[in-house]
GROMACS .gro file of C-alpha atoms in nm:
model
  242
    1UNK     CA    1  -3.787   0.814  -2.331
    2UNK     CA    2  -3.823   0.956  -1.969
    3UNK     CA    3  -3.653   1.288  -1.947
    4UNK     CA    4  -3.513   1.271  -1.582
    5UNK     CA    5  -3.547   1.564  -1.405
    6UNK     CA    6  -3.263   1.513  -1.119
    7UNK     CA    7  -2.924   1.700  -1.295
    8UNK     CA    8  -2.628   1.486  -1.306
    9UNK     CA    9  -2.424   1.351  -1.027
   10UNK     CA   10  -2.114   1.401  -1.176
   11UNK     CA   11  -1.992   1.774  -1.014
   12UNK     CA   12  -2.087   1.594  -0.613
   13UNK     CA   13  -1.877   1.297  -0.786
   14UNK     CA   14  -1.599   1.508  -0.781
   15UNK     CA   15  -1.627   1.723  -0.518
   16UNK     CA   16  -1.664   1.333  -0.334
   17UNK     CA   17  -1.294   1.246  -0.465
   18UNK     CA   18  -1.174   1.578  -0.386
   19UNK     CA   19  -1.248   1.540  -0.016
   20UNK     CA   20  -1.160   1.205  -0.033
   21UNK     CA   21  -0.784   1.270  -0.163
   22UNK     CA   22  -0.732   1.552   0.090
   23UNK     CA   23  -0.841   1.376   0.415
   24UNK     CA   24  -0.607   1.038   0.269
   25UNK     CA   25  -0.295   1.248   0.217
   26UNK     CA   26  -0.316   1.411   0.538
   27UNK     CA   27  -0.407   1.046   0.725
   28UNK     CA   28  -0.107   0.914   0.521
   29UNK     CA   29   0.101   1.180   0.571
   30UNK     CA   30   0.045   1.216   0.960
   31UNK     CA   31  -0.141   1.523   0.998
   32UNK     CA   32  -0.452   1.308   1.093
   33UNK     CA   33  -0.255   1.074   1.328
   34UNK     CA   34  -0.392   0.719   1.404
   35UNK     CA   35  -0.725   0.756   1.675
   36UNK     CA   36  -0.765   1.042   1.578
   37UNK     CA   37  -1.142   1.201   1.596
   38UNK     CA   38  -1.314   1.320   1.255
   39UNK     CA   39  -1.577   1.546   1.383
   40UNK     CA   40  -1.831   1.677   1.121
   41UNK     CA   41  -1.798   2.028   1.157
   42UNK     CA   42  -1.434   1.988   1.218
   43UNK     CA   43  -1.427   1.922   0.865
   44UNK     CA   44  -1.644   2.126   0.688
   45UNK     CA   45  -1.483   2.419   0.859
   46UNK     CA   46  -1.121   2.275   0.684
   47UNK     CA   47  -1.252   2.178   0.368
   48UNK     CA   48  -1.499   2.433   0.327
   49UNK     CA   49  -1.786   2.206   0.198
   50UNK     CA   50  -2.109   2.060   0.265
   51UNK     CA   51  -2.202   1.740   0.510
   52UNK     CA   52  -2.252   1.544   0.204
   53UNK     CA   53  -1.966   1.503   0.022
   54UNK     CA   54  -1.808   1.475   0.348
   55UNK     CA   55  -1.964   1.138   0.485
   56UNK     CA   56  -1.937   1.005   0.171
   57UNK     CA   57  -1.569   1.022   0.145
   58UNK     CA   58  -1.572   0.901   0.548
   59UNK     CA   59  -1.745   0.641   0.388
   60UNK     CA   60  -1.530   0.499   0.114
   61UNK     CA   61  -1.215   0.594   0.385
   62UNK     CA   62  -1.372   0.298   0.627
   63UNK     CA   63  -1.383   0.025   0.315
   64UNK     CA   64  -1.018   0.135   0.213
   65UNK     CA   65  -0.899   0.108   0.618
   66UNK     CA   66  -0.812   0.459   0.721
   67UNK     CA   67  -1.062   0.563   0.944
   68UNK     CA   68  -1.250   0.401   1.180
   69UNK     CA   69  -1.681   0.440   1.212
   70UNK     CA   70  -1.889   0.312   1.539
   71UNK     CA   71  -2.268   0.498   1.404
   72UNK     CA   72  -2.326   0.772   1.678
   73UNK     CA   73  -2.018   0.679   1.863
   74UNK     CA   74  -1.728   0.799   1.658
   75UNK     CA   75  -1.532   0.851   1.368
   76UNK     CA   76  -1.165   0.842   1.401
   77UNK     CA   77  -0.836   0.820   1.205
   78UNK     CA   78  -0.756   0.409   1.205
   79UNK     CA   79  -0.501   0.235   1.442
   80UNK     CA   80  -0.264   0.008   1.272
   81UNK     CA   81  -0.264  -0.333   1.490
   82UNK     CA   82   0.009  -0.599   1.492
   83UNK     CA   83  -0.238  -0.850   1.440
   84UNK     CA   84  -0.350  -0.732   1.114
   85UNK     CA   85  -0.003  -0.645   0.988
   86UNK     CA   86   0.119  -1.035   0.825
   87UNK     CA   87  -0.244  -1.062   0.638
   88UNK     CA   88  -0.184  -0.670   0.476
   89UNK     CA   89   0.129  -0.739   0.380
   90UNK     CA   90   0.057  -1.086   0.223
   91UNK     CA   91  -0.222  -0.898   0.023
   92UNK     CA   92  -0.002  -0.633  -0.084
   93UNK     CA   93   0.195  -0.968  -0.220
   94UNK     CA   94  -0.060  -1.131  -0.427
   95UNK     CA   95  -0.128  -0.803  -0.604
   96UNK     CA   96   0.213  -0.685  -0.624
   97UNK     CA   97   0.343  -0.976  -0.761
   98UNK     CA   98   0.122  -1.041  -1.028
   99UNK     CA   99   0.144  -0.642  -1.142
  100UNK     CA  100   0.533  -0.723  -1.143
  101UNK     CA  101   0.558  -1.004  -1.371
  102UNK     CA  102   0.295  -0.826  -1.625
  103UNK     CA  103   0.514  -0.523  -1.620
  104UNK     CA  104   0.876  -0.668  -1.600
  105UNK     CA  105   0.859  -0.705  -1.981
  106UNK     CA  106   0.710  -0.444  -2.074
  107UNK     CA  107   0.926  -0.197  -1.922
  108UNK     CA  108   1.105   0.096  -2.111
  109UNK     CA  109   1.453   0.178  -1.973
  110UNK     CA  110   1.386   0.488  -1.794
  111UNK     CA  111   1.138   0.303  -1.602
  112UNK     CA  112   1.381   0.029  -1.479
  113UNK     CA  113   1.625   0.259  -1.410
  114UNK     CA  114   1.354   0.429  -1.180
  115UNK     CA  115   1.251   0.107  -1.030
  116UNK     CA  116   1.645   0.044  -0.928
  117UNK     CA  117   1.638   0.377  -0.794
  118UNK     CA  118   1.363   0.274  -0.596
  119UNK     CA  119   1.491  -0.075  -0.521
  120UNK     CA  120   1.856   0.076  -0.375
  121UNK     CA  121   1.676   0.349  -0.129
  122UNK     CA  122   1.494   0.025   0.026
  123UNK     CA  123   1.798  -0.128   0.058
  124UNK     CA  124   1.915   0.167   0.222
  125UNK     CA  125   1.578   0.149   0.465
  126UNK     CA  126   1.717  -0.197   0.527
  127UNK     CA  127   2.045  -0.132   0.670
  128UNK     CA  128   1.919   0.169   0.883
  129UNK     CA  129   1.653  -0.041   1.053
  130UNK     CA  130   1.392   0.264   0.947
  131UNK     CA  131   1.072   0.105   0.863
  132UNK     CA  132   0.892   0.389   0.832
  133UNK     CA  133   1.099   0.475   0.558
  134UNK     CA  134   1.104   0.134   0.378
  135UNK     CA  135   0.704   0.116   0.381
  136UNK     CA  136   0.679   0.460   0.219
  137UNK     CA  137   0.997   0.377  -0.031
  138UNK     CA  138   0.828  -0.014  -0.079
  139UNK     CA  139   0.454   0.105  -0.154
  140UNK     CA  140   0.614   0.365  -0.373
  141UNK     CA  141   0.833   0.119  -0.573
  142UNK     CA  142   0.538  -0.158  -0.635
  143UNK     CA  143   0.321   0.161  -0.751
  144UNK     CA  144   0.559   0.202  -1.043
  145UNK     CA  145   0.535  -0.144  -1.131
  146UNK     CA  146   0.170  -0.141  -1.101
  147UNK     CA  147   0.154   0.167  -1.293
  148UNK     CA  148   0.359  -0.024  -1.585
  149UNK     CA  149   0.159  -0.358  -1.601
  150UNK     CA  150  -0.089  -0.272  -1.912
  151UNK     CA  151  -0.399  -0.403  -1.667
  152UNK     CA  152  -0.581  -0.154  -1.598
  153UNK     CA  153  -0.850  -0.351  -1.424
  154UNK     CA  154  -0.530  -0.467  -1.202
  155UNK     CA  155  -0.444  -0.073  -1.134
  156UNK     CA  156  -0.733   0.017  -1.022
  157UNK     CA  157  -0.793  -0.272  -0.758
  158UNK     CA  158  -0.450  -0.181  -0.661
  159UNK     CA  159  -0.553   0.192  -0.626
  160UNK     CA  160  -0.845   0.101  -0.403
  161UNK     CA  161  -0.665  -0.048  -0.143
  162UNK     CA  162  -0.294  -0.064  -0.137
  163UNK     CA  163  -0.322   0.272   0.092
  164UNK     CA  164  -0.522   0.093   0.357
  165UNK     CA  165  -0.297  -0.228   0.333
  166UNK     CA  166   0.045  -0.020   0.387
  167UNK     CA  167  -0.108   0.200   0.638
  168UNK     CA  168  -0.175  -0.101   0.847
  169UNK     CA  169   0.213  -0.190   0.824
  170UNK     CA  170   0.286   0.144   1.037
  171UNK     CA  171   0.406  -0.040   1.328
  172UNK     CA  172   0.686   0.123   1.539
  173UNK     CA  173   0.835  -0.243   1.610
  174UNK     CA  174   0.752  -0.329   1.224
  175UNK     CA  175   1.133  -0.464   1.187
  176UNK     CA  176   1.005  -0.718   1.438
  177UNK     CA  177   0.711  -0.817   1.265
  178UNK     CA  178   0.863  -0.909   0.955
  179UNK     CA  179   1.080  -1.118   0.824
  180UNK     CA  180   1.395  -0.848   0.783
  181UNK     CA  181   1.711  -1.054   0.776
  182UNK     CA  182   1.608  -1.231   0.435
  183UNK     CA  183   1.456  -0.899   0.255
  184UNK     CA  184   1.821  -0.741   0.125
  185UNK     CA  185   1.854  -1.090  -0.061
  186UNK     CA  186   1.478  -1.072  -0.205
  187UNK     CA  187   1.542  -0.729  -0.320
  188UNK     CA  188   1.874  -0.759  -0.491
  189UNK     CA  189   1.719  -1.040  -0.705
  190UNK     CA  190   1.457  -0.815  -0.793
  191UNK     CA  191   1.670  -0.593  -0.916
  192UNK     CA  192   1.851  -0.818  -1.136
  193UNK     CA  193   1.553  -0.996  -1.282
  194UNK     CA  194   1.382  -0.624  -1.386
  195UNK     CA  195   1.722  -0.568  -1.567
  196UNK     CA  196   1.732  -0.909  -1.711
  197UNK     CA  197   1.356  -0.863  -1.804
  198UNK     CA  198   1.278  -1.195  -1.627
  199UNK     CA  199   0.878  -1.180  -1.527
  200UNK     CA  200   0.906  -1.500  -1.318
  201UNK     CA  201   1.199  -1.467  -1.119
  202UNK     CA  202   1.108  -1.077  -1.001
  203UNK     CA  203   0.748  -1.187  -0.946
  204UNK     CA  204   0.873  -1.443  -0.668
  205UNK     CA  205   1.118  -1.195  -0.523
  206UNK     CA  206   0.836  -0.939  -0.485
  207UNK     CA  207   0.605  -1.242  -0.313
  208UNK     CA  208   0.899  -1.337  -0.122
  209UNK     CA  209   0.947  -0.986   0.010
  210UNK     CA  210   0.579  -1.021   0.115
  211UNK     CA  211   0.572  -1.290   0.333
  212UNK     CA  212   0.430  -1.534   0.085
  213UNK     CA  213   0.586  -1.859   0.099
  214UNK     CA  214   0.672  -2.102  -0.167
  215UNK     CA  215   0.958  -2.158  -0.409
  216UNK     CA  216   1.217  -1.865  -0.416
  217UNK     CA  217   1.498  -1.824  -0.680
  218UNK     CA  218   1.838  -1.882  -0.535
  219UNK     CA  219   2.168  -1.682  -0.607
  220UNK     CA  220   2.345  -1.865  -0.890
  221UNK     CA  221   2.708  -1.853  -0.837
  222UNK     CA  222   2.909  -1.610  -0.953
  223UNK     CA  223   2.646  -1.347  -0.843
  224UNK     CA  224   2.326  -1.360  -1.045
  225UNK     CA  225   1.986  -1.530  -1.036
  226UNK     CA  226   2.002  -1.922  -1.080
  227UNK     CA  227   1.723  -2.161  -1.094
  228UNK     CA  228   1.447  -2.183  -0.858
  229UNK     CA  229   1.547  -2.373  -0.534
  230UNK     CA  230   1.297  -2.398  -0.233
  231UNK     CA  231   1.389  -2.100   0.075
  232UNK     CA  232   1.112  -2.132   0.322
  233UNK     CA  233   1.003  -1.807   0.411
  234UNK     CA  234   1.117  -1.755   0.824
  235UNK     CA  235   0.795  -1.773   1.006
  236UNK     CA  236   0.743  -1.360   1.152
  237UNK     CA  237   0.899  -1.289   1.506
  238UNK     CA  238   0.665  -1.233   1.790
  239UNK     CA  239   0.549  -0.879   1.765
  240UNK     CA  240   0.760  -0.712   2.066
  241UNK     CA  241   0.503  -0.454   2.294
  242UNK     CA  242   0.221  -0.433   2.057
   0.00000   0.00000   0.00000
């Protein structure tokens, strides 16, 4: 057969993700703050490699939402928008609550008890009013489920663009854009179906918590889950100075 004579593109394949990773986690961690100009040189002066690899990881930064590109106008750091926010966070739904009710039963304990961990500190986002917080803490928790669902073809949609999606939800009136007074509910019965192992039940809490409307398990009583009853998800508020 034909010998080719270009070598492998496997070491620029890495030195792609490399870059990649490091300009992300400083976007998502707020080094690189929203309108923020990527210059070139900039760049290769911080990361201490080529052109290349560089625009290439621009590139695949632009399909997954974090920076911005106008060709030979600029390249900037993306600027969540109001507008966009209800759409991201129903799509964060869709795929978070199908990776939920493949992983509720399939969970070992010391995974639940992380995911109630994780489940209590965004309750504790709630009452404080920080949304900041309860993005980071949210994204976080529906990671570990995703990370626990056995579909890997699932994970790594979910990898590709649950960063852009939650970035977009970085609103400074974001309690205003969502639905807030119904999440603590939508939460709790989360919490109580991944420790009763019920798939269906925690999948609708998670959509519910998304904005997705539909049926939505009501509070039996005495405390815990009882059958599905129809809540209406409250439409969002008007976004308040966007």
């Amino acid at each position: 057969m034909p010998i080719p004579t270009s070598p492998p593109a496997a070491e620029r394949q890495l030195l792609r993700d490399t870059v990649r990773s490091r300009i992300r986690d400083a976007i998502v961690d707020g080094t690189l703050e929203p309108g923020e100009r990527l210059h070139d040189d900039e760049l290769i002066a911080w990361l201490q490699v080529s052109r290349t690899p560089i625009r290439e990881a621009l590139g695949d930064l632009v399909r997954a939402g974090l920076v911005e590109m106008a060709p030979n106008r600029y390249t900037r750091v993306a600027t969540p928008r109001a507008e966009e926010a209800i759409e991201a966070v129903q799509t964060l739904g869709v795929l978070f609550g199908g990776a939920v009710r493949l992983a509720v039963p399939l969970l070992a304990a010391g995974v639940t008890a992380q995911i109630v961990a994780g489940i209590d500190a965004c309750l504790a986002d709630l009452d404080a009013e920080d949304g900041p917080a309860l993005n980071a803490h949210t994204v976080a928790l529906f990671s570990t489920y995703v990370d626990h669902c056995g579909n890997a073809s699932l994970q790594r949609v979910c990898r590709d663009v649950t960063d852009g999606l939650a970035y977009k939800l970085r609103l400074p009136n974001i309690v205003q854009v969502l639905n807030w007074a119904g999440m603590a509910e939508q939460y709790r019965l989360l919490r109580q179906a991944t420790l009763d192992g019920d798939p269906i039940t925690a999948e609708l809490a998670a959509e519910a918590l998304h904005e997705l409307p539909g049926e939505r398990p009501a509070p039996a009583r005495g405390g815990g889950p009882g059958p599905v009853a129809a809540q209406p998800v409250v439409a969002a508020q008007p976004v308040v100075g966007a």
